[in-house]
mmCIF file of C-alpha atoms in Angstrom:
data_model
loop_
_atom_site.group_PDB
_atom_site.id
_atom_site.type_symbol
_atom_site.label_atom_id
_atom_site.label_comp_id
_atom_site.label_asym_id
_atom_site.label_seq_id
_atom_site.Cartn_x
_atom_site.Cartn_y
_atom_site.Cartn_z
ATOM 1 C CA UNK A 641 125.312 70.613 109.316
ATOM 2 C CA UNK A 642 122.406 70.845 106.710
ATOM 3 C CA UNK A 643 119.878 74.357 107.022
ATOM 4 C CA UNK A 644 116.279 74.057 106.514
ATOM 5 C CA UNK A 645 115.316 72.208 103.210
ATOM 6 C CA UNK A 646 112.237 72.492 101.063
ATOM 7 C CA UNK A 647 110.731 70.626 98.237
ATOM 8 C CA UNK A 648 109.479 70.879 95.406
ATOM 9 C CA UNK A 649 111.399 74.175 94.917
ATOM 10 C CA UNK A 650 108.652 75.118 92.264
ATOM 11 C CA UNK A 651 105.163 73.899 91.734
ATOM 12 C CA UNK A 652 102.731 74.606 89.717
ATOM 13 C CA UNK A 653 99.577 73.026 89.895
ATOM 14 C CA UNK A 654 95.999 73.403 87.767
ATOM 15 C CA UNK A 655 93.239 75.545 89.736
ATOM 16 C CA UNK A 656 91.287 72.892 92.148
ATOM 17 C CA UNK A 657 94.131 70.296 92.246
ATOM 18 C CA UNK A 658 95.607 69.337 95.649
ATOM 19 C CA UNK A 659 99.489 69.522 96.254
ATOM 20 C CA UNK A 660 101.561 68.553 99.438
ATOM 21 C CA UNK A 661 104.928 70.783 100.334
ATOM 22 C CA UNK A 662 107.807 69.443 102.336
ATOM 23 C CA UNK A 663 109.846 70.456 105.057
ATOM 24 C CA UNK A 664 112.892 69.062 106.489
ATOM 25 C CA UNK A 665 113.653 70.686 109.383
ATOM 26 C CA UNK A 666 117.374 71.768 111.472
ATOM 27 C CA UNK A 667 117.931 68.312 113.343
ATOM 28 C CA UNK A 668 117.359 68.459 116.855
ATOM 29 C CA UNK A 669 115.098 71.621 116.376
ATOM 30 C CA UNK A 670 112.079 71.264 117.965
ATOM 31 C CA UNK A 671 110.326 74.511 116.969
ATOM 32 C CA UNK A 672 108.639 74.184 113.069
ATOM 33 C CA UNK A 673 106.777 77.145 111.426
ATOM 34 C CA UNK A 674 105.638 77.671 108.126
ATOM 35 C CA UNK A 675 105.068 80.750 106.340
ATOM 36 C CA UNK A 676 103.340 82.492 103.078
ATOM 37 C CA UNK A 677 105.081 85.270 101.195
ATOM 38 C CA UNK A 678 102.987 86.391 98.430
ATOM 39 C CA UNK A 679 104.539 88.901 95.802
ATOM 40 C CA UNK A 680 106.260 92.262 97.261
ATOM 41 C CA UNK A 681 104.341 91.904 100.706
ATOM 42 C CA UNK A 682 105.877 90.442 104.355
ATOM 43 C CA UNK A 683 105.769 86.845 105.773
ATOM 44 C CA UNK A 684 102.066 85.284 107.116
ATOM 45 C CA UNK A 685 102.117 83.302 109.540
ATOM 46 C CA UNK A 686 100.010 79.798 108.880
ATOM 47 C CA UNK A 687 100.745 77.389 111.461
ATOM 48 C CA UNK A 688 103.086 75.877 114.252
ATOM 49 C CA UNK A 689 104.271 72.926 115.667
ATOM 50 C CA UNK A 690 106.464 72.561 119.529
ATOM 51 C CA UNK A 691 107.354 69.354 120.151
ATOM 52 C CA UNK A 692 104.576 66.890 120.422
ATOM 53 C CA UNK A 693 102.509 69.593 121.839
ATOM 54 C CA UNK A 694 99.237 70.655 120.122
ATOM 55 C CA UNK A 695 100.042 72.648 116.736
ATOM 56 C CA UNK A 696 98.971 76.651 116.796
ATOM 57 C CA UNK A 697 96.705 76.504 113.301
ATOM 58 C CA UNK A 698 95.675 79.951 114.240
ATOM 59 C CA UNK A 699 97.507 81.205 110.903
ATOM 60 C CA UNK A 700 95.834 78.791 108.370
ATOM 61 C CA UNK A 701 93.596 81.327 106.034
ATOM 62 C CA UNK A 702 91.461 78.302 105.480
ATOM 63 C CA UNK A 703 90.017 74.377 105.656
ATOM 64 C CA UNK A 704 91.723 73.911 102.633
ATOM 65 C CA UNK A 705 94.945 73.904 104.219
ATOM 66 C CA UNK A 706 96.636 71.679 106.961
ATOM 67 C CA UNK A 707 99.562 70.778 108.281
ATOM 68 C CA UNK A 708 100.985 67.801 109.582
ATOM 69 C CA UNK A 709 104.264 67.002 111.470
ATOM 70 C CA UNK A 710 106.032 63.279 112.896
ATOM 71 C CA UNK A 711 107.707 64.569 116.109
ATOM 72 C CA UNK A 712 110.482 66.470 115.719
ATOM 73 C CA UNK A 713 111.028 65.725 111.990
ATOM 74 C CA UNK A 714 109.817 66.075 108.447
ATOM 75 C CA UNK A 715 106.783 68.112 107.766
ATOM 76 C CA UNK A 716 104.307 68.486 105.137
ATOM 77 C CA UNK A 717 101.621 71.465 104.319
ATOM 78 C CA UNK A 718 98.683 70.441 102.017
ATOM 79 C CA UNK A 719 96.023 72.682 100.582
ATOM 80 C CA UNK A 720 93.246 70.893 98.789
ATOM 81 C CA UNK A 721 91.477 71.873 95.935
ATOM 82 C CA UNK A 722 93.634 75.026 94.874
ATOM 83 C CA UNK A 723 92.724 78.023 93.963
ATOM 84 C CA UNK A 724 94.575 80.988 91.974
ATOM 85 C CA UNK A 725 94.896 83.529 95.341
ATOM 86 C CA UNK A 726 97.374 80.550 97.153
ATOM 87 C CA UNK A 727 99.823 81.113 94.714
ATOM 88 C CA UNK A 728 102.619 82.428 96.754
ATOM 89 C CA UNK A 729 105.935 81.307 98.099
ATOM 90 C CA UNK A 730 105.576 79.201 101.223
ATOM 91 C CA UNK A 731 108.019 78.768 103.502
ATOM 92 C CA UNK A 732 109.235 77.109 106.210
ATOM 93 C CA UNK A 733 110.894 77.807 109.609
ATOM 94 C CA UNK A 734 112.988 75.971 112.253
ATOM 95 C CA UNK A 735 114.393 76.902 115.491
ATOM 96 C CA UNK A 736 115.777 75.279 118.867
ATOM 97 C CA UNK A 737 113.029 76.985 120.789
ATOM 98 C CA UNK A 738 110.020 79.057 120.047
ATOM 99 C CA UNK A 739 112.389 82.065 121.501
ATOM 100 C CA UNK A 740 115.197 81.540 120.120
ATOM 101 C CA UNK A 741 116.641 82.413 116.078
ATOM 102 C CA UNK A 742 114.377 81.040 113.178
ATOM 103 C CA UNK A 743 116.408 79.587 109.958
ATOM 104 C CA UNK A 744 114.405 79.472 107.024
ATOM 105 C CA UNK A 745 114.385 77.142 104.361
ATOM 106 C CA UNK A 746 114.494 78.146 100.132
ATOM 107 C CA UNK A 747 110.800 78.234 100.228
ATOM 108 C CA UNK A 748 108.613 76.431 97.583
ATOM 109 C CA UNK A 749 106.908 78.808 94.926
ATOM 110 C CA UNK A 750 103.601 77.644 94.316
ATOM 111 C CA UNK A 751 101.720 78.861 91.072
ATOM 112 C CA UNK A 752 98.085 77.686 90.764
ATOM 113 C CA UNK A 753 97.297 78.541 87.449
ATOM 114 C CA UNK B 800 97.580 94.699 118.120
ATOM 115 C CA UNK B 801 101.126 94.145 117.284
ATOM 116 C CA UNK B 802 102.825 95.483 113.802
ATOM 117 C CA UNK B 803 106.207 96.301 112.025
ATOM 118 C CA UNK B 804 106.343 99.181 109.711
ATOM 119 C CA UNK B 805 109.212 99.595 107.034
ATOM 120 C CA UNK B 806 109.965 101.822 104.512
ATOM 121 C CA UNK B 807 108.810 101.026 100.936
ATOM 122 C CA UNK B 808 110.980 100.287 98.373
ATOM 123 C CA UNK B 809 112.774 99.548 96.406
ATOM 124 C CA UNK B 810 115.761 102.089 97.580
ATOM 125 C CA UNK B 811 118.755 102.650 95.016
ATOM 126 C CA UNK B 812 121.935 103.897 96.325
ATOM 127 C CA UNK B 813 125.140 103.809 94.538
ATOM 128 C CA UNK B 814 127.955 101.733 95.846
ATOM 129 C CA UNK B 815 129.732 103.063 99.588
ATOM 130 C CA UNK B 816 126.558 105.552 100.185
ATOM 131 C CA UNK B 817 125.029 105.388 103.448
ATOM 132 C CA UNK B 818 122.214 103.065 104.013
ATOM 133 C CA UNK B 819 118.896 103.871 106.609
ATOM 134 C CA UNK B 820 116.422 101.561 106.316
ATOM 135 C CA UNK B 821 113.413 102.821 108.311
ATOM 136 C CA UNK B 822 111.651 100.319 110.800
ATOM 137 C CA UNK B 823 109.067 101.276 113.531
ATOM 138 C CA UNK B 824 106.646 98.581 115.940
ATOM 139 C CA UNK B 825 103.922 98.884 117.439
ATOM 140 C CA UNK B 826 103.752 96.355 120.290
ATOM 141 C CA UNK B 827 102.129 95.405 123.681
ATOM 142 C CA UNK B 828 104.761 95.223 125.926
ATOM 143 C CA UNK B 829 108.722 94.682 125.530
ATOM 144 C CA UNK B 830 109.502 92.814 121.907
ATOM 145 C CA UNK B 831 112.614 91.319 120.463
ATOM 146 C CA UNK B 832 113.405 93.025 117.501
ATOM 147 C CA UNK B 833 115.205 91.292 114.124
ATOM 148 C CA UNK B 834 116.371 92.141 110.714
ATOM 149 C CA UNK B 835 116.503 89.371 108.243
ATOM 150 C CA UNK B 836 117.806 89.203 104.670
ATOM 151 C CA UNK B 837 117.007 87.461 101.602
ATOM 152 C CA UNK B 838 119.782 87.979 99.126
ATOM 153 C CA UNK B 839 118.767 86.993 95.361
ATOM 154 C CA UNK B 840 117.819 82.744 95.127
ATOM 155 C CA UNK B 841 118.494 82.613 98.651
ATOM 156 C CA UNK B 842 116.866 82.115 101.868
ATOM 157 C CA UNK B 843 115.515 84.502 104.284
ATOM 158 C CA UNK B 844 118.493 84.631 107.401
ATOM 159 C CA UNK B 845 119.138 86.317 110.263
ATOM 160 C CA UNK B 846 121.156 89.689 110.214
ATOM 161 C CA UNK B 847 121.304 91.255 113.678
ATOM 162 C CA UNK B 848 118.609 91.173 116.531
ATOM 163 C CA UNK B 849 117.951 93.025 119.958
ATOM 164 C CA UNK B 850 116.468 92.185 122.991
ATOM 165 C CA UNK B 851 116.077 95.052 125.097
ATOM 166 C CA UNK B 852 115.880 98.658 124.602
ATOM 167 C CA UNK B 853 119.312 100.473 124.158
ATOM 168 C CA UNK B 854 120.737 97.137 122.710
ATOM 169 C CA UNK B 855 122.542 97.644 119.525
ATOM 170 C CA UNK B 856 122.363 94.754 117.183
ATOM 171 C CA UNK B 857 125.137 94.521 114.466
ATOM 172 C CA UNK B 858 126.726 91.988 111.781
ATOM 173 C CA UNK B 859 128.508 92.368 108.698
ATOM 174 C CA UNK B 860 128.646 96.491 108.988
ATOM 175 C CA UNK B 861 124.957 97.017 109.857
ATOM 176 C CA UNK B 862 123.704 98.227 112.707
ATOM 177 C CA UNK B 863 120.266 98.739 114.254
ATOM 178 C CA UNK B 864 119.810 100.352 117.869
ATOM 179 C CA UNK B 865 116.454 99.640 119.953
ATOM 180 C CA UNK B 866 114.587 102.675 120.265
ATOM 181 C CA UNK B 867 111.480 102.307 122.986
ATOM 182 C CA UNK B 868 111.301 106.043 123.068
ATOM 183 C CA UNK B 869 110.448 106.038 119.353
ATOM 184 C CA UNK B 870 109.574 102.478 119.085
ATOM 185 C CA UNK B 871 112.129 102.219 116.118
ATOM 186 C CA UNK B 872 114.776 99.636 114.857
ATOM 187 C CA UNK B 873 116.402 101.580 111.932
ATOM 188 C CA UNK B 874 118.473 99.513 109.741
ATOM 189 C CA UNK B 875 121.915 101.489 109.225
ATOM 190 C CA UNK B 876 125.503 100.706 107.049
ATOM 191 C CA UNK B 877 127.932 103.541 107.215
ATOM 192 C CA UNK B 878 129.051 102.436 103.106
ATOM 193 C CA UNK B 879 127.167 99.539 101.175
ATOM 194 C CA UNK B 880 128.612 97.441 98.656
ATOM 195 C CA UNK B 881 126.716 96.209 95.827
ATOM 196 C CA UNK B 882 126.664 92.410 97.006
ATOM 197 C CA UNK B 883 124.266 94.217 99.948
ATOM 198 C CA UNK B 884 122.000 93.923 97.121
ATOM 199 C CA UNK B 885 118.643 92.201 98.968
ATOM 200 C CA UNK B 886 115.344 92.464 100.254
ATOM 201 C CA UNK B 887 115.393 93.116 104.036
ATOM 202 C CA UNK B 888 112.542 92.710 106.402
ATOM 203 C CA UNK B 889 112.170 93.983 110.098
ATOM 204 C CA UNK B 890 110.578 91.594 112.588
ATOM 205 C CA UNK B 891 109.679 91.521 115.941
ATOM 206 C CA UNK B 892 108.667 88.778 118.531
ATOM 207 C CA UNK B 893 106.738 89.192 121.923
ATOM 208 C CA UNK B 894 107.932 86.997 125.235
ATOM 209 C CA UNK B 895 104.737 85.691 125.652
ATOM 210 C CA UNK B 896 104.255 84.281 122.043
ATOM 211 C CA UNK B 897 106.271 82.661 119.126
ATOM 212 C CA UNK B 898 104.930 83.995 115.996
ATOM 213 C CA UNK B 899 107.308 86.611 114.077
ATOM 214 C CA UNK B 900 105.650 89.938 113.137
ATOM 215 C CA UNK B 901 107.318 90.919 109.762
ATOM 216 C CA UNK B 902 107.439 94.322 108.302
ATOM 217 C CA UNK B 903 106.317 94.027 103.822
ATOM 218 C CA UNK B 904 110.528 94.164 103.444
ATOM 219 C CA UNK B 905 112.040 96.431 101.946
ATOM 220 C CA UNK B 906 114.520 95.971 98.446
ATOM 221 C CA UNK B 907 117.956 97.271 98.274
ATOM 222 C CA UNK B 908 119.407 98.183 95.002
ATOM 223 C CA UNK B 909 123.256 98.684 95.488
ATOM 224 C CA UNK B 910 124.318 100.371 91.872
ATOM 225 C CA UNK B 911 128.514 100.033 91.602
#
């Protein structure tokens, strides 16, 4: 069956511009996370979503950034009004449960110039 | 509060050395421990994982061994090959929550 996709694969964007990323999730997984990588440093957490429960946000650096997910499917991430520090590579996360193995997706590199 | 430490890279061996890559948590409580990859225009997946201490996790020649005593998951292949070639990160993940805990990742340079 398909992975995790992702898209755009690249983006780059002008400084204060808005952009929305994608995420098509493992079907039937009902666990979604997404994630920021910035250049030569580990994964940051941003935000979850379990089911139709209430998503953990806890992760989100700022207002500028939300997520939004239909059920158990597609996803989106959208920061507003860019700035040069969110360039990074965001990715995103599936799994069957929040305890069980996460498969990633390609990621989206973001470069707000 | 809860943390992964892993050695800095990027480490260069040459082809059938032996490969540590150093991993150590600091955790409240009883964590699952992971090592992910991320070969070259790829995406990051699962290598081996543990549960409980003692457990040895392995997959395609690599083994790490949960270590409460010395809260470690060290990253070992007994002879790399240069398609090992990646950045690997060590992870860990509490019972009681969700979110993955990832060490900065560490880049292997396999030289033939």
């Amino acid at each position: 069956g398909a992975g995790v996709s992702q898209s755009p694969s690249n983006k780059v964007t002008e400084k204060g511009k808005d952009v929305e990323l994608r995420c098509d999730p493992i079907s039937g997984h009902t666990a979604l996370y997404w994630y920021r990588q910035r250049l030569g440093q580990g994964l940051e957490f941003l935000i979850y979503f379990q089911g139709n429960s209430a998503p953990d946000k806890s992760g989100l650096p700022s207002d500028r950034f939300s997520a939004e997910r239909t059920g158990e499917s597609v996803s989106t991430l959208t920061i507003q009004r860019t700035q040069q520090e969110d360039s990074a590579v965001y990715l995103c996360a599936s799994s069957a449960d929040r305890v069980n193995e996460q498969f990633f997706g390609p990621g989206t590199r973001l470069t707000v110039l | 509060g809860n943390s992964v430490t892993q050695m800095e890279g990027p480490v260069t061996l040459s082809e059938e050395a032996f490969l540590t890559i150093n991993c150590t948590y600091t955790a409240t409580g009883y964590p699952s421990l992971f090592w992910y990859v991320q070969y070259p225009g790829e995406g990051l997946q699962l290598l081996l994982k543990a549960t409980k201490a003692d457990d040895k996790g392995s997959n395609k020649g690599f083994e790490a061994t949960y270590r409460k005593e010395t809260t470690s998951f060290h990253l070992e292949k007994g002879s790399v090959q240069v398609s090992d070639s990646a950045v690997y990160f060590c992870a860990l993940v509490m019972d009681s929550n969700y979110q993955l805990i990832w060490g900065a990742g560490t880049k292997l340079i396999i030289k033939p």
